[in-house]
Structures are given as C-alpha cells and as structure tokens.
C-alpha cells in the first residue's frame, strides 16, 4: 500500500521521471534527488527535492536510479541501511554495484529494513554464494523487465535519431556526456 507513504527516488532521470508519473495515482508523497535537478519536471510531476540523507530517513520505499560510478558504487552500505526506517523497502533496478550485497543481506536478515527488490547484481547473473539469494524478505528478478518488442523498437529509434542529430550538428538530447558535443575534432 503506497497511499500516505513516502517514496524516495535517488537519481531523477528519464526512468525515474516515468516512475514518478506512475506514482501520481497512488496518493503518495514523492521525493527525489539528482545532481542535475530538473525543477520543471519535478513541478510537473509533483516531486519534491530532497537530499539523500532526507530520503534515507523519511522514505518508506527507496528506488535507485543512478549510474555506476566511483561515487555511487557501494552507496547502499551498512551505514546507509542503518539510517533507513525499519519498515522501509529498497528497490534497485539501476546497477548492481550500487549495493554492497553482504550489507543488504545483513540488514534484511536482522530486521534493519523490511525488504528489498532487486533485478540487478554485481556480477550478473549473481554468483551462487551471493548472500542476497538467501536473504529474508527479498524479491530477486533477472534484469529483463525492459525486454519487450516495443522497448527494443524505441531504443533503436532513439539511437538512430541520436546518430542523425549528431551528424546534422543538432543537439543530441539523450547523450550521456553532454560536454562531448562541445568537443570538435579536425
């Protein structure tokens, strides 16, 4: 039940904005953090800005949507988990390296948090000794939720548009390294 609950989103890109849009019908509070905050989208989706510590303390559900970088790898560790509500759930559909699996399994097995849902692991597929495979209150799925005919068609069309925009000198809207567009080679 999400009614009256707080959902915290860490990373506010396209996928998490789609999640926020879906959550709008559940009468819940949505808070989010991103280093590149999109105030316009947040206002349109009724999402409040919050720092990561506020999300950790206040969210009933935390959903991760950040890339795997040296700064984000291992961000969900024992310290982070101990600062969450005991009734909270963690959902990671972003990257497996964001979570320290031993720390999350410890938190789940000791009632530090209520549960977790994961469809990403490090490495993928998870090794047989991954502690999350036997942790309490955990739902584990293969990272294949987006494997539909429609999603592959959309991805192909987006890639083709990006290539066409790049070679025409237009802005590539979904580029992951926007500074690259300012770099020209002879």
mmCIF file with all atom_site columns, C-alpha atoms in Angstrom:
data_model
loop_
_atom_site.group_PDB
_atom_site.id
_atom_site.type_symbol
_atom_site.label_atom_id
_atom_site.label_alt_id
_atom_site.label_comp_id
_atom_site.label_asym_id
_atom_site.label_entity_id
_atom_site.label_seq_id
_atom_site.pdbx_PDB_ins_code
_atom_site.Cartn_x
_atom_site.Cartn_y
_atom_site.Cartn_z
_atom_site.occupancy
_atom_site.B_iso_or_equiv
_atom_site.pdbx_formal_charge
_atom_site.auth_seq_id
_atom_site.auth_comp_id
_atom_site.auth_asym_id
_atom_site.auth_atom_id
_atom_site.pdbx_PDB_model_num
ATOM 1   C CA . UNK A 1 1   ? 0.000  0.000   0.000   1.00 0.00 ? 1   UNK A CA 1
ATOM 2   C CA . UNK A 1 2   ? 1.530  3.299   -1.075  1.00 0.00 ? 2   UNK A CA 1
ATOM 3   C CA . UNK A 1 3   ? -1.286 5.637   -0.020  1.00 0.00 ? 3   UNK A CA 1
ATOM 4   C CA . UNK A 1 4   ? 0.069  8.077   2.525   1.00 0.00 ? 4   UNK A CA 1
ATOM 5   C CA . UNK A 1 5   ? 3.610  6.727   2.176   1.00 0.00 ? 5   UNK A CA 1
ATOM 6   C CA . UNK A 1 6   ? 6.759  8.497   1.015   1.00 0.00 ? 6   UNK A CA 1
ATOM 7   C CA . UNK A 1 7   ? 8.648  7.162   -1.991  1.00 0.00 ? 7   UNK A CA 1
ATOM 8   C CA . UNK A 1 8   ? 12.230 8.350   -2.324  1.00 0.00 ? 8   UNK A CA 1
ATOM 9   C CA . UNK A 1 9   ? 13.912 8.308   -5.701  1.00 0.00 ? 9   UNK A CA 1
ATOM 10  C CA . UNK A 1 10  ? 17.687 8.615   -5.903  1.00 0.00 ? 10  UNK A CA 1
ATOM 11  C CA . UNK A 1 11  ? 18.503 9.786   -9.411  1.00 0.00 ? 11  UNK A CA 1
ATOM 12  C CA . UNK A 1 12  ? 15.886 11.791  -11.315 1.00 0.00 ? 12  UNK A CA 1
ATOM 13  C CA . UNK A 1 13  ? 16.428 10.908  -14.975 1.00 0.00 ? 13  UNK A CA 1
ATOM 14  C CA . UNK A 1 14  ? 14.054 9.603   -17.629 1.00 0.00 ? 14  UNK A CA 1
ATOM 15  C CA . UNK A 1 15  ? 13.275 6.268   -15.967 1.00 0.00 ? 15  UNK A CA 1
ATOM 16  C CA . UNK A 1 16  ? 12.685 7.745   -12.530 1.00 0.00 ? 16  UNK A CA 1
ATOM 17  C CA . UNK A 1 17  ? 10.525 10.503  -14.031 1.00 0.00 ? 17  UNK A CA 1
ATOM 18  C CA . UNK A 1 18  ? 8.408  7.761   -15.617 1.00 0.00 ? 18  UNK A CA 1
ATOM 19  C CA . UNK A 1 19  ? 8.218  6.111   -12.186 1.00 0.00 ? 19  UNK A CA 1
ATOM 20  C CA . UNK A 1 20  ? 7.127  9.411   -10.595 1.00 0.00 ? 20  UNK A CA 1
ATOM 21  C CA . UNK A 1 21  ? 4.411  9.745   -13.241 1.00 0.00 ? 21  UNK A CA 1
ATOM 22  C CA . UNK A 1 22  ? 3.148  6.232   -12.426 1.00 0.00 ? 22  UNK A CA 1
ATOM 23  C CA . UNK A 1 23  ? 3.194  7.000   -8.696  1.00 0.00 ? 23  UNK A CA 1
ATOM 24  C CA . UNK A 1 24  ? 0.944  10.047  -9.168  1.00 0.00 ? 24  UNK A CA 1
ATOM 25  C CA . UNK A 1 25  ? -2.144 7.846   -8.976  1.00 0.00 ? 25  UNK A CA 1
ATOM 26  C CA . UNK A 1 26  ? -1.202 6.240   -5.656  1.00 0.00 ? 26  UNK A CA 1
ATOM 27  C CA . UNK A 1 27  ? -1.719 9.275   -3.375  1.00 0.00 ? 27  UNK A CA 1
ATOM 28  C CA . UNK A 1 28  ? 1.809  9.118   -2.013  1.00 0.00 ? 28  UNK A CA 1
ATOM 29  C CA . UNK A 1 29  ? 4.482  11.724  -1.426  1.00 0.00 ? 29  UNK A CA 1
ATOM 30  C CA . UNK A 1 30  ? 7.377  11.505  -3.885  1.00 0.00 ? 30  UNK A CA 1
ATOM 31  C CA . UNK A 1 31  ? 10.764 12.963  -3.006  1.00 0.00 ? 31  UNK A CA 1
ATOM 32  C CA . UNK A 1 32  ? 13.833 12.753  -5.211  1.00 0.00 ? 32  UNK A CA 1
ATOM 33  C CA . UNK A 1 33  ? 17.476 13.670  -5.514  1.00 0.00 ? 33  UNK A CA 1
ATOM 34  C CA . UNK A 1 34  ? 19.698 14.202  -8.533  1.00 0.00 ? 34  UNK A CA 1
ATOM 35  C CA . UNK A 1 35  ? 22.941 16.120  -9.003  1.00 0.00 ? 35  UNK A CA 1
ATOM 36  C CA . UNK A 1 36  ? 21.329 17.698  -12.090 1.00 0.00 ? 36  UNK A CA 1
ATOM 37  C CA . UNK A 1 37  ? 17.936 18.636  -10.635 1.00 0.00 ? 37  UNK A CA 1
ATOM 38  C CA . UNK A 1 38  ? 15.146 19.135  -13.190 1.00 0.00 ? 38  UNK A CA 1
ATOM 39  C CA . UNK A 1 39  ? 12.888 21.602  -11.358 1.00 0.00 ? 39  UNK A CA 1
ATOM 40  C CA . UNK A 1 40  ? 10.460 21.857  -14.288 1.00 0.00 ? 40  UNK A CA 1
ATOM 41  C CA . UNK A 1 41  ? 9.840  18.101  -14.442 1.00 0.00 ? 41  UNK A CA 1
ATOM 42  C CA . UNK A 1 42  ? 9.656  17.898  -10.651 1.00 0.00 ? 42  UNK A CA 1
ATOM 43  C CA . UNK A 1 43  ? 6.952  20.575  -10.527 1.00 0.00 ? 43  UNK A CA 1
ATOM 44  C CA . UNK A 1 44  ? 5.012  18.912  -13.353 1.00 0.00 ? 44  UNK A CA 1
ATOM 45  C CA . UNK A 1 45  ? 5.207  15.506  -11.609 1.00 0.00 ? 45  UNK A CA 1
ATOM 46  C CA . UNK A 1 46  ? 4.611  16.850  -8.082  1.00 0.00 ? 46  UNK A CA 1
ATOM 47  C CA . UNK A 1 47  ? 8.011  15.638  -6.878  1.00 0.00 ? 47  UNK A CA 1
ATOM 48  C CA . UNK A 1 48  ? 9.791  17.383  -4.014  1.00 0.00 ? 48  UNK A CA 1
ATOM 49  C CA . UNK A 1 49  ? 13.558 17.837  -3.983  1.00 0.00 ? 49  UNK A CA 1
ATOM 50  C CA . UNK A 1 50  ? 15.305 16.116  -1.069  1.00 0.00 ? 50  UNK A CA 1
ATOM 51  C CA . UNK A 1 51  ? 18.916 15.322  -0.321  1.00 0.00 ? 51  UNK A CA 1
ATOM 52  C CA . UNK A 1 52  ? 19.972 11.689  0.019   1.00 0.00 ? 52  UNK A CA 1
ATOM 53  C CA . UNK A 1 53  ? 20.011 11.791  3.833   1.00 0.00 ? 53  UNK A CA 1
ATOM 54  C CA . UNK A 1 54  ? 16.417 13.073  3.910   1.00 0.00 ? 54  UNK A CA 1
ATOM 55  C CA . UNK A 1 55  ? 15.353 10.334  1.509   1.00 0.00 ? 55  UNK A CA 1
ATOM 56  C CA . UNK A 1 56  ? 17.111 7.738   3.653   1.00 0.00 ? 56  UNK A CA 1
ATOM 57  C CA . UNK A 1 57  ? 15.371 8.954   6.850   1.00 0.00 ? 57  UNK A CA 1
ATOM 58  C CA . UNK A 1 58  ? 11.874 9.679   5.509   1.00 0.00 ? 58  UNK A CA 1
ATOM 59  C CA . UNK A 1 59  ? 11.167 7.278   2.645   1.00 0.00 ? 59  UNK A CA 1
ATOM 60  C CA . UNK A 1 60  ? 9.059  4.163   3.073   1.00 0.00 ? 60  UNK A CA 1
ATOM 61  C CA . UNK A 1 61  ? 10.357 2.960   -0.285  1.00 0.00 ? 61  UNK A CA 1
ATOM 62  C CA . UNK A 1 62  ? 13.698 3.971   -1.822  1.00 0.00 ? 62  UNK A CA 1
ATOM 63  C CA . UNK A 1 63  ? 14.193 3.367   -5.530  1.00 0.00 ? 63  UNK A CA 1
ATOM 64  C CA . UNK A 1 64  ? 17.670 3.686   -7.043  1.00 0.00 ? 64  UNK A CA 1
ATOM 65  C CA . UNK A 1 65  ? 18.160 5.245   -10.482 1.00 0.00 ? 65  UNK A CA 1
ATOM 66  C CA . UNK A 1 66  ? 21.794 6.333   -10.677 1.00 0.00 ? 66  UNK A CA 1
ATOM 67  C CA . UNK A 1 67  ? 24.660 5.099   -12.845 1.00 0.00 ? 67  UNK A CA 1
ATOM 68  C CA . UNK A 1 68  ? 27.534 3.004   -11.566 1.00 0.00 ? 68  UNK A CA 1
ATOM 69  C CA . UNK A 1 69  ? 30.393 5.440   -10.882 1.00 0.00 ? 69  UNK A CA 1
ATOM 70  C CA . UNK A 1 70  ? 33.204 5.577   -8.338  1.00 0.00 ? 70  UNK A CA 1
ATOM 71  C CA . UNK A 1 71  ? 30.979 7.954   -6.314  1.00 0.00 ? 71  UNK A CA 1
ATOM 72  C CA . UNK A 1 72  ? 27.852 5.749   -6.390  1.00 0.00 ? 72  UNK A CA 1
ATOM 73  C CA . UNK A 1 73  ? 29.328 2.244   -6.221  1.00 0.00 ? 73  UNK A CA 1
ATOM 74  C CA . UNK A 1 74  ? 28.692 0.858   -2.739  1.00 0.00 ? 74  UNK A CA 1
ATOM 75  C CA . UNK A 1 75  ? 26.497 3.804   -1.745  1.00 0.00 ? 75  UNK A CA 1
ATOM 76  C CA . UNK A 1 76  ? 23.973 1.401   -0.218  1.00 0.00 ? 76  UNK A CA 1
ATOM 77  C CA . UNK A 1 77  ? 26.060 0.026   2.604   1.00 0.00 ? 77  UNK A CA 1
ATOM 78  C CA . UNK A 1 78  ? 25.594 -0.826  6.262   1.00 0.00 ? 78  UNK A CA 1
ATOM 79  C CA . UNK A 1 79  ? 25.711 2.840   7.331   1.00 0.00 ? 79  UNK A CA 1
ATOM 80  C CA . UNK A 1 80  ? 23.090 3.863   4.766   1.00 0.00 ? 80  UNK A CA 1
ATOM 81  C CA . UNK A 1 81  ? 20.812 0.943   5.624   1.00 0.00 ? 81  UNK A CA 1
ATOM 82  C CA . UNK A 1 82  ? 21.011 1.601   9.368   1.00 0.00 ? 82  UNK A CA 1
ATOM 83  C CA . UNK A 1 83  ? 19.709 5.129   8.708   1.00 0.00 ? 83  UNK A CA 1
ATOM 84  C CA . UNK A 1 84  ? 16.583 3.870   6.924   1.00 0.00 ? 84  UNK A CA 1
ATOM 85  C CA . UNK A 1 85  ? 13.234 3.227   8.581   1.00 0.00 ? 85  UNK A CA 1
ATOM 86  C CA . UNK A 1 86  ? 12.850 -0.329  9.884   1.00 0.00 ? 86  UNK A CA 1
ATOM 87  C CA . UNK A 1 87  ? 9.637  -0.521  7.831   1.00 0.00 ? 87  UNK A CA 1
ATOM 88  C CA . UNK A 1 88  ? 11.296 0.682   4.603   1.00 0.00 ? 88  UNK A CA 1
ATOM 89  C CA . UNK A 1 89  ? 11.912 -1.191  1.368   1.00 0.00 ? 89  UNK A CA 1
ATOM 90  C CA . UNK A 1 90  ? 14.840 -0.749  -1.002  1.00 0.00 ? 90  UNK A CA 1
ATOM 91  C CA . UNK A 1 91  ? 14.382 -1.240  -4.752  1.00 0.00 ? 91  UNK A CA 1
ATOM 92  C CA . UNK A 1 92  ? 17.397 -1.406  -7.043  1.00 0.00 ? 92  UNK A CA 1
ATOM 93  C CA . UNK A 1 93  ? 16.719 -1.624  -10.759 1.00 0.00 ? 93  UNK A CA 1
ATOM 94  C CA . UNK A 1 94  ? 19.675 0.586   -11.695 1.00 0.00 ? 94  UNK A CA 1
ATOM 95  C CA . UNK A 1 95  ? 23.074 -1.075  -11.272 1.00 0.00 ? 95  UNK A CA 1
ATOM 96  C CA . UNK A 1 96  ? 24.215 -3.931  -9.057  1.00 0.00 ? 96  UNK A CA 1
ATOM 97  C CA . UNK A 1 97  ? 27.377 -2.182  -7.913  1.00 0.00 ? 97  UNK A CA 1
ATOM 98  C CA . UNK A 1 98  ? 25.368 0.482   -6.064  1.00 0.00 ? 98  UNK A CA 1
ATOM 99  C CA . UNK A 1 99  ? 24.603 -2.007  -3.287  1.00 0.00 ? 99  UNK A CA 1
ATOM 100 C CA . UNK A 1 100 ? 27.023 -3.878  -1.028  1.00 0.00 ? 100 UNK A CA 1
ATOM 101 C CA . UNK A 1 101 ? 25.250 -7.276  -1.112  1.00 0.00 ? 101 UNK A CA 1
ATOM 102 C CA . UNK A 1 102 ? 26.651 -8.505  2.212   1.00 0.00 ? 102 UNK A CA 1
ATOM 103 C CA . UNK A 1 103 ? 25.448 -5.337  3.949   1.00 0.00 ? 103 UNK A CA 1
ATOM 104 C CA . UNK A 1 104 ? 21.976 -5.525  2.416   1.00 0.00 ? 104 UNK A CA 1
ATOM 105 C CA . UNK A 1 105 ? 21.635 -9.223  3.286   1.00 0.00 ? 105 UNK A CA 1
ATOM 106 C CA . UNK A 1 106 ? 22.707 -8.423  6.859   1.00 0.00 ? 106 UNK A CA 1
ATOM 107 C CA . UNK A 1 107 ? 20.113 -5.622  7.072   1.00 0.00 ? 107 UNK A CA 1
ATOM 108 C CA . UNK A 1 108 ? 17.352 -7.873  5.738   1.00 0.00 ? 108 UNK A CA 1
ATOM 109 C CA . UNK A 1 109 ? 18.214 -10.840 7.941   1.00 0.00 ? 109 UNK A CA 1
ATOM 110 C CA . UNK A 1 110 ? 18.427 -8.676  11.073  1.00 0.00 ? 110 UNK A CA 1
ATOM 111 C CA . UNK A 1 111 ? 15.275 -6.580  10.605  1.00 0.00 ? 111 UNK A CA 1
ATOM 112 C CA . UNK A 1 112 ? 17.170 -3.352  9.932   1.00 0.00 ? 112 UNK A CA 1
ATOM 113 C CA . UNK A 1 113 ? 14.858 -2.746  6.945   1.00 0.00 ? 113 UNK A CA 1
ATOM 114 C CA . UNK A 1 114 ? 11.644 -4.508  5.942   1.00 0.00 ? 114 UNK A CA 1
ATOM 115 C CA . UNK A 1 115 ? 12.526 -5.771  2.491   1.00 0.00 ? 115 UNK A CA 1
ATOM 116 C CA . UNK A 1 116 ? 14.239 -5.339  -0.856  1.00 0.00 ? 116 UNK A CA 1
ATOM 117 C CA . UNK A 1 117 ? 13.569 -5.856  -4.533  1.00 0.00 ? 117 UNK A CA 1
ATOM 118 C CA . UNK A 1 118 ? 16.464 -6.246  -6.944  1.00 0.00 ? 118 UNK A CA 1
ATOM 119 C CA . UNK A 1 119 ? 16.843 -7.040  -10.606 1.00 0.00 ? 119 UNK A CA 1
ATOM 120 C CA . UNK A 1 120 ? 20.492 -6.059  -10.883 1.00 0.00 ? 120 UNK A CA 1
ATOM 121 C CA . UNK A 1 121 ? 23.535 -7.710  -9.376  1.00 0.00 ? 121 UNK A CA 1
ATOM 122 C CA . UNK A 1 122 ? 27.287 -7.488  -9.480  1.00 0.00 ? 122 UNK A CA 1
ATOM 123 C CA . UNK A 1 123 ? 28.238 -9.645  -11.246 1.00 0.00 ? 123 UNK A CA 1
ATOM 124 C CA . UNK A 1 124 ? 25.251 -10.626 -13.371 1.00 0.00 ? 124 UNK A CA 1
ATOM 125 C CA . UNK A 1 125 ? 23.960 -13.230 -13.097 1.00 0.00 ? 125 UNK A CA 1
ATOM 126 C CA . UNK A 1 126 ? 24.574 -13.404 -9.336  1.00 0.00 ? 126 UNK A CA 1
ATOM 127 C CA . UNK A 1 127 ? 27.080 -15.969 -8.155  1.00 0.00 ? 127 UNK A CA 1
ATOM 128 C CA . UNK A 1 128 ? 25.675 -18.910 -6.141  1.00 0.00 ? 128 UNK A CA 1
ATOM 129 C CA . UNK A 1 129 ? 27.253 -17.543 -2.946  1.00 0.00 ? 129 UNK A CA 1
ATOM 130 C CA . UNK A 1 130 ? 25.635 -14.086 -3.264  1.00 0.00 ? 130 UNK A CA 1
ATOM 131 C CA . UNK A 1 131 ? 24.100 -13.522 0.193   1.00 0.00 ? 131 UNK A CA 1
ATOM 132 C CA . UNK A 1 132 ? 21.007 -11.876 -1.307  1.00 0.00 ? 132 UNK A CA 1
ATOM 133 C CA . UNK A 1 133 ? 19.932 -15.214 -2.771  1.00 0.00 ? 133 UNK A CA 1
ATOM 134 C CA . UNK A 1 134 ? 19.055 -16.431 0.737   1.00 0.00 ? 134 UNK A CA 1
ATOM 135 C CA . UNK A 1 135 ? 18.241 -13.137 2.483   1.00 0.00 ? 135 UNK A CA 1
ATOM 136 C CA . UNK A 1 136 ? 14.849 -12.679 4.153   1.00 0.00 ? 136 UNK A CA 1
ATOM 137 C CA . UNK A 1 137 ? 12.087 -10.536 2.619   1.00 0.00 ? 137 UNK A CA 1
ATOM 138 C CA . UNK A 1 138 ? 13.801 -10.182 -0.736  1.00 0.00 ? 138 UNK A CA 1
ATOM 139 C CA . UNK A 1 139 ? 12.407 -10.356 -4.256  1.00 0.00 ? 139 UNK A CA 1
ATOM 140 C CA . UNK A 1 140 ? 15.061 -11.042 -6.877  1.00 0.00 ? 140 UNK A CA 1
ATOM 141 C CA . UNK A 1 141 ? 14.386 -10.943 -10.600 1.00 0.00 ? 141 UNK A CA 1
ATOM 142 C CA . UNK A 1 142 ? 16.500 -11.123 -13.748 1.00 0.00 ? 142 UNK A CA 1
ATOM 143 C CA . UNK A 1 143 ? 17.334 -7.758  -15.297 1.00 0.00 ? 143 UNK A CA 1
ATOM 144 C CA . UNK A 1 144 ? 14.945 -8.278  -18.190 1.00 0.00 ? 144 UNK A CA 1
ATOM 145 C CA . UNK A 1 145 ? 11.878 -6.171  -17.397 1.00 0.00 ? 145 UNK A CA 1
ATOM 146 C CA . UNK A 1 146 ? 12.525 -3.890  -20.348 1.00 0.00 ? 146 UNK A CA 1
ATOM 147 C CA . UNK A 1 147 ? 12.977 -6.713  -22.845 1.00 0.00 ? 147 UNK A CA 1
ATOM 148 C CA . UNK A 1 148 ? 9.860  -6.167  -24.897 1.00 0.00 ? 148 UNK A CA 1
ATOM 149 C CA . UNK A 1 149 ? 9.433  -5.730  -28.615 1.00 0.00 ? 149 UNK A CA 1
ATOM 150 C CA . UNK A 1 150 ? 8.262  -2.171  -28.029 1.00 0.00 ? 150 UNK A CA 1
ATOM 151 C CA . UNK A 1 151 ? 11.214 -1.218  -25.833 1.00 0.00 ? 151 UNK A CA 1
ATOM 152 C CA . UNK A 1 152 ? 13.719 -2.567  -28.361 1.00 0.00 ? 152 UNK A CA 1
ATOM 153 C CA . UNK A 1 153 ? 11.946 -0.663  -31.129 1.00 0.00 ? 153 UNK A CA 1
ATOM 154 C CA . UNK A 1 154 ? 12.020 2.577   -29.097 1.00 0.00 ? 154 UNK A CA 1
ATOM 155 C CA . UNK A 1 155 ? 15.713 2.089   -28.240 1.00 0.00 ? 155 UNK A CA 1
ATOM 156 C CA . UNK A 1 156 ? 16.570 1.533   -31.900 1.00 0.00 ? 156 UNK A CA 1
ATOM 157 C CA . UNK A 1 157 ? 14.632 4.605   -32.991 1.00 0.00 ? 157 UNK A CA 1
ATOM 158 C CA . UNK A 1 158 ? 16.278 6.722   -30.275 1.00 0.00 ? 158 UNK A CA 1
ATOM 159 C CA . UNK A 1 159 ? 19.749 5.522   -31.328 1.00 0.00 ? 159 UNK A CA 1
ATOM 160 C CA . UNK A 1 160 ? 19.029 6.296   -34.986 1.00 0.00 ? 160 UNK A CA 1
ATOM 161 C CA . UNK A 1 161 ? 17.717 9.781   -34.113 1.00 0.00 ? 161 UNK A CA 1
ATOM 162 C CA . UNK A 1 162 ? 20.804 10.431  -31.986 1.00 0.00 ? 162 UNK A CA 1
ATOM 163 C CA . UNK A 1 163 ? 23.114 9.500   -34.873 1.00 0.00 ? 163 UNK A CA 1
ATOM 164 C CA . UNK A 1 164 ? 21.126 11.657  -37.317 1.00 0.00 ? 164 UNK A CA 1
ATOM 165 C CA . UNK A 1 165 ? 21.105 14.616  -34.896 1.00 0.00 ? 165 UNK A CA 1
ATOM 166 C CA . UNK A 1 166 ? 24.839 14.272  -34.224 1.00 0.00 ? 166 UNK A CA 1
ATOM 167 C CA . UNK A 1 167 ? 25.817 14.268  -37.896 1.00 0.00 ? 167 UNK A CA 1
ATOM 168 C CA . UNK A 1 168 ? 23.422 17.135  -38.666 1.00 0.00 ? 168 UNK A CA 1
ATOM 169 C CA . UNK A 1 169 ? 25.030 19.231  -35.921 1.00 0.00 ? 169 UNK A CA 1
ATOM 170 C CA . UNK A 1 170 ? 21.864 19.249  -33.817 1.00 0.00 ? 170 UNK A CA 1
ATOM 171 C CA . UNK A 1 171 ? 21.727 18.731  -30.068 1.00 0.00 ? 171 UNK A CA 1
ATOM 172 C CA . UNK A 1 172 ? 21.723 15.048  -29.105 1.00 0.00 ? 172 UNK A CA 1
ATOM 173 C CA . UNK A 1 173 ? 19.106 15.069  -26.358 1.00 0.00 ? 173 UNK A CA 1
ATOM 174 C CA . UNK A 1 174 ? 19.945 11.737  -24.707 1.00 0.00 ? 174 UNK A CA 1
ATOM 175 C CA . UNK A 1 175 ? 23.733 11.904  -24.787 1.00 0.00 ? 175 UNK A CA 1
ATOM 176 C CA . UNK A 1 176 ? 25.313 10.749  -21.520 1.00 0.00 ? 176 UNK A CA 1
ATOM 177 C CA . UNK A 1 177 ? 28.331 13.023  -21.889 1.00 0.00 ? 177 UNK A CA 1
ATOM 178 C CA . UNK A 1 178 ? 26.937 16.427  -22.953 1.00 0.00 ? 178 UNK A CA 1
ATOM 179 C CA . UNK A 1 179 ? 30.425 18.005  -22.911 1.00 0.00 ? 179 UNK A CA 1
ATOM 180 C CA . UNK A 1 180 ? 31.303 15.783  -25.874 1.00 0.00 ? 180 UNK A CA 1
ATOM 181 C CA . UNK A 1 181 ? 29.110 17.934  -28.132 1.00 0.00 ? 181 UNK A CA 1
ATOM 182 C CA . UNK A 1 182 ? 31.308 20.916  -27.366 1.00 0.00 ? 182 UNK A CA 1
ATOM 183 C CA . UNK A 1 183 ? 34.391 18.968  -28.477 1.00 0.00 ? 183 UNK A CA 1
ATOM 184 C CA . UNK A 1 184 ? 35.201 19.106  -32.133 1.00 0.00 ? 184 UNK A CA 1
ATOM 185 C CA . UNK A 1 185 ? 37.950 17.209  -33.883 1.00 0.00 ? 185 UNK A CA 1
ATOM 186 C CA . UNK A 1 186 ? 39.623 18.113  -37.148 1.00 0.00 ? 186 UNK A CA 1
#
